[in-house]
XYZ file of N, CA and C in Angstrom:
204
model
N 39.106 -10.461 18.554
C 38.824 -9.825 17.323
C 37.405 -9.491 16.300
N 36.755 -8.570 16.135
C 35.410 -8.179 15.867
C 34.961 -8.740 14.781
N 33.832 -9.564 14.589
C 33.158 -10.267 13.590
C 32.828 -9.522 12.443
N 32.864 -9.784 11.107
C 33.025 -8.540 9.704
C 31.563 -8.808 9.731
N 31.134 -7.535 9.648
C 29.922 -7.326 9.216
C 28.930 -8.358 7.591
N 30.103 -8.386 6.760
C 29.750 -9.459 5.770
C 28.887 -10.654 6.121
N 29.911 -11.574 7.661
C 29.533 -12.705 8.140
C 28.291 -12.739 9.293
N 28.785 -11.903 9.262
C 27.058 -11.411 10.176
C 25.894 -11.382 9.641
N 26.392 -10.489 8.304
C 24.524 -10.619 7.258
C 24.353 -11.670 6.713
N 25.766 -13.314 6.388
C 25.389 -14.047 5.918
C 25.027 -14.981 7.043
N 24.713 -14.818 8.411
C 24.149 -15.865 8.781
C 23.070 -15.461 9.278
N 22.787 -13.684 9.340
C 20.819 -13.472 9.128
C 20.138 -13.913 7.996
N 20.795 -14.176 6.992
C 20.042 -13.826 5.683
C 19.888 -15.746 5.719
N 20.944 -15.794 6.177
C 20.962 -17.872 5.980
C 19.838 -17.968 6.878
N 19.280 -17.390 8.479
C 18.647 -17.969 9.468
C 16.871 -17.376 9.163
N 17.018 -16.194 7.613
C 15.337 -15.797 7.789
C 15.266 -15.917 6.678
N 15.996 -17.196 5.423
C 15.920 -17.115 4.616
C 14.693 -17.644 3.999
N 13.889 -18.071 4.364
C 12.580 -19.189 4.396
C 11.290 -18.301 4.866
N 11.816 -17.286 5.480
C 10.706 -16.384 5.470
C 10.417 -15.240 4.624
N 11.961 -15.031 3.950
C 12.219 -14.145 3.504
C 10.745 -14.817 2.012
N 11.403 -15.857 1.925
C 11.028 -16.597 0.264
C 9.037 -16.838 0.767
N 8.154 -16.841 2.056
C 7.343 -16.808 2.304
C 6.821 -15.603 1.709
N 7.457 -14.641 1.931
C 6.795 -12.514 2.167
C 6.930 -12.319 0.279
N 8.117 -12.958 -0.040
C 8.117 -12.709 -1.275
C 8.711 -13.030 -2.326
N 8.630 -12.578 -4.178
C 8.565 -13.258 -4.652
C 9.333 -12.538 -5.780
N 10.464 -13.583 -6.564
C 11.154 -12.544 -7.330
C 11.008 -13.530 -9.057
N 10.564 -12.772 -9.592
C 10.420 -12.798 -11.263
C 11.583 -12.953 -11.770
N 12.121 -13.981 -12.818
C 13.144 -14.464 -13.927
C 12.974 -13.812 -14.623
N 13.048 -12.394 -15.655
C 12.924 -12.199 -16.528
C 13.562 -11.217 -17.679
N 14.107 -12.082 -18.850
C 15.024 -11.130 -19.538
C 14.371 -10.305 -20.853
N 14.580 -9.331 -21.015
C 14.213 -7.694 -22.505
C 15.228 -7.737 -23.208
N 15.263 -7.309 -24.376
C 16.244 -6.644 -25.050
C 16.618 -5.955 -24.893
N 18.171 -6.043 -24.414
C 19.389 -4.739 -23.890
C 18.646 -3.808 -23.835
N 18.494 -3.148 -24.969
C 17.937 -1.675 -25.441
C 17.103 -1.211 -25.125
N 15.548 -2.244 -25.213
C 14.725 -1.691 -24.294
C 14.798 -1.690 -22.951
N 15.868 -2.654 -22.120
C 15.918 -2.473 -21.056
C 16.709 -1.088 -20.209
N 18.020 -0.574 -21.517
C 18.199 0.820 -21.401
C 17.630 1.726 -21.108
N 16.570 1.756 -22.378
C 15.611 2.778 -22.398
C 14.828 3.071 -21.109
N 14.391 1.354 -20.429
C 13.005 1.736 -19.698
C 13.918 2.013 -17.962
N 14.968 1.456 -18.200
C 15.747 2.046 -16.564
C 15.877 3.821 -16.769
N 16.427 4.028 -17.781
C 16.805 5.534 -17.835
C 15.519 6.191 -17.956
N 14.410 5.926 -18.534
C 13.340 6.683 -18.259
C 12.358 6.424 -16.951
N 13.180 5.389 -15.902
C 12.938 5.536 -14.606
C 13.409 5.706 -13.591
N 14.240 5.967 -14.177
C 15.750 6.875 -13.180
C 14.890 7.934 -13.498
N 14.962 8.312 -14.623
C 14.689 10.351 -14.786
C 12.882 10.580 -14.303
N 12.464 10.037 -14.247
C 11.526 10.384 -12.920
C 11.582 9.186 -11.851
N 11.933 8.572 -11.414
C 11.854 8.445 -9.993
C 11.120 7.243 -9.313
N 11.262 6.447 -10.316
C 9.858 5.583 -10.634
C 10.648 4.551 -10.148
N 10.635 3.286 -9.588
C 11.075 2.003 -8.741
C 10.514 1.088 -10.101
N 11.299 0.027 -9.789
C 10.529 -0.762 -11.086
C 9.811 -1.767 -10.159
N 9.120 -1.765 -9.114
C 8.533 -1.828 -7.996
C 6.935 -1.183 -8.388
N 6.927 -0.142 -8.951
C 5.702 0.969 -8.804
C 5.604 0.558 -10.293
N 6.467 0.983 -11.025
C 5.965 0.154 -12.278
C 5.094 -1.339 -12.219
N 5.933 -2.359 -11.980
C 5.189 -3.120 -11.789
C 3.731 -3.580 -11.487
N 3.184 -2.578 -9.974
C 1.924 -2.470 -10.220
C 1.118 -1.346 -11.076
N 2.355 -0.517 -11.433
C 0.450 0.605 -12.240
C 0.421 -0.263 -13.468
N 1.926 -1.430 -14.235
C 1.017 -2.409 -15.240
C 0.546 -2.933 -14.579
N -0.421 -3.590 -14.142
C -0.846 -4.524 -13.182
C -2.149 -3.784 -13.120
N -2.346 -2.511 -12.983
C -3.755 -1.985 -12.274
C -3.872 -1.783 -14.232
N -3.324 -0.805 -15.017
C -3.383 -0.332 -15.829
C -4.390 -1.768 -17.121
N -3.422 -3.119 -16.710
C -3.808 -4.266 -16.837
C -5.958 -4.337 -16.918
N -5.686 -4.807 -15.731
C -7.239 -4.862 -14.683
C -7.779 -3.691 -15.534
N -7.779 -2.586 -15.992
C -8.497 -1.917 -16.164
C -8.913 -2.140 -17.612
N -7.944 -2.110 -18.388
C -7.818 -2.573 -19.716
C -9.065 -3.600 -19.844
N -8.983 -5.124 -19.098
C -9.699 -6.288 -19.377
C -10.747 -5.826 -18.553
N -11.399 -4.769 -17.558
C -12.653 -5.003 -16.960
C -13.386 -3.721 -17.898
N -12.518 -3.510 -18.998
C -13.545 -2.508 -19.697
C -14.096 -3.494 -20.742
N -13.620 -4.574 -21.439
C -13.817 -5.548 -22.289
C -14.244 -6.092 -21.295
């Protein structure tokens, strides 16, 4: 019998967990649901990923701080 894809994926994830943790970070954060919904709608309408938003915001803040 063929091994289910979910089992194959789980083995792969377990094998590469440390590598993935070393290469990426996740921020656990929260915001008001109303703001979250508005933000998601905006991002979806403009085809912007959350990662793009974070980097753009980071760059904007660095510029703002450097001006001061």
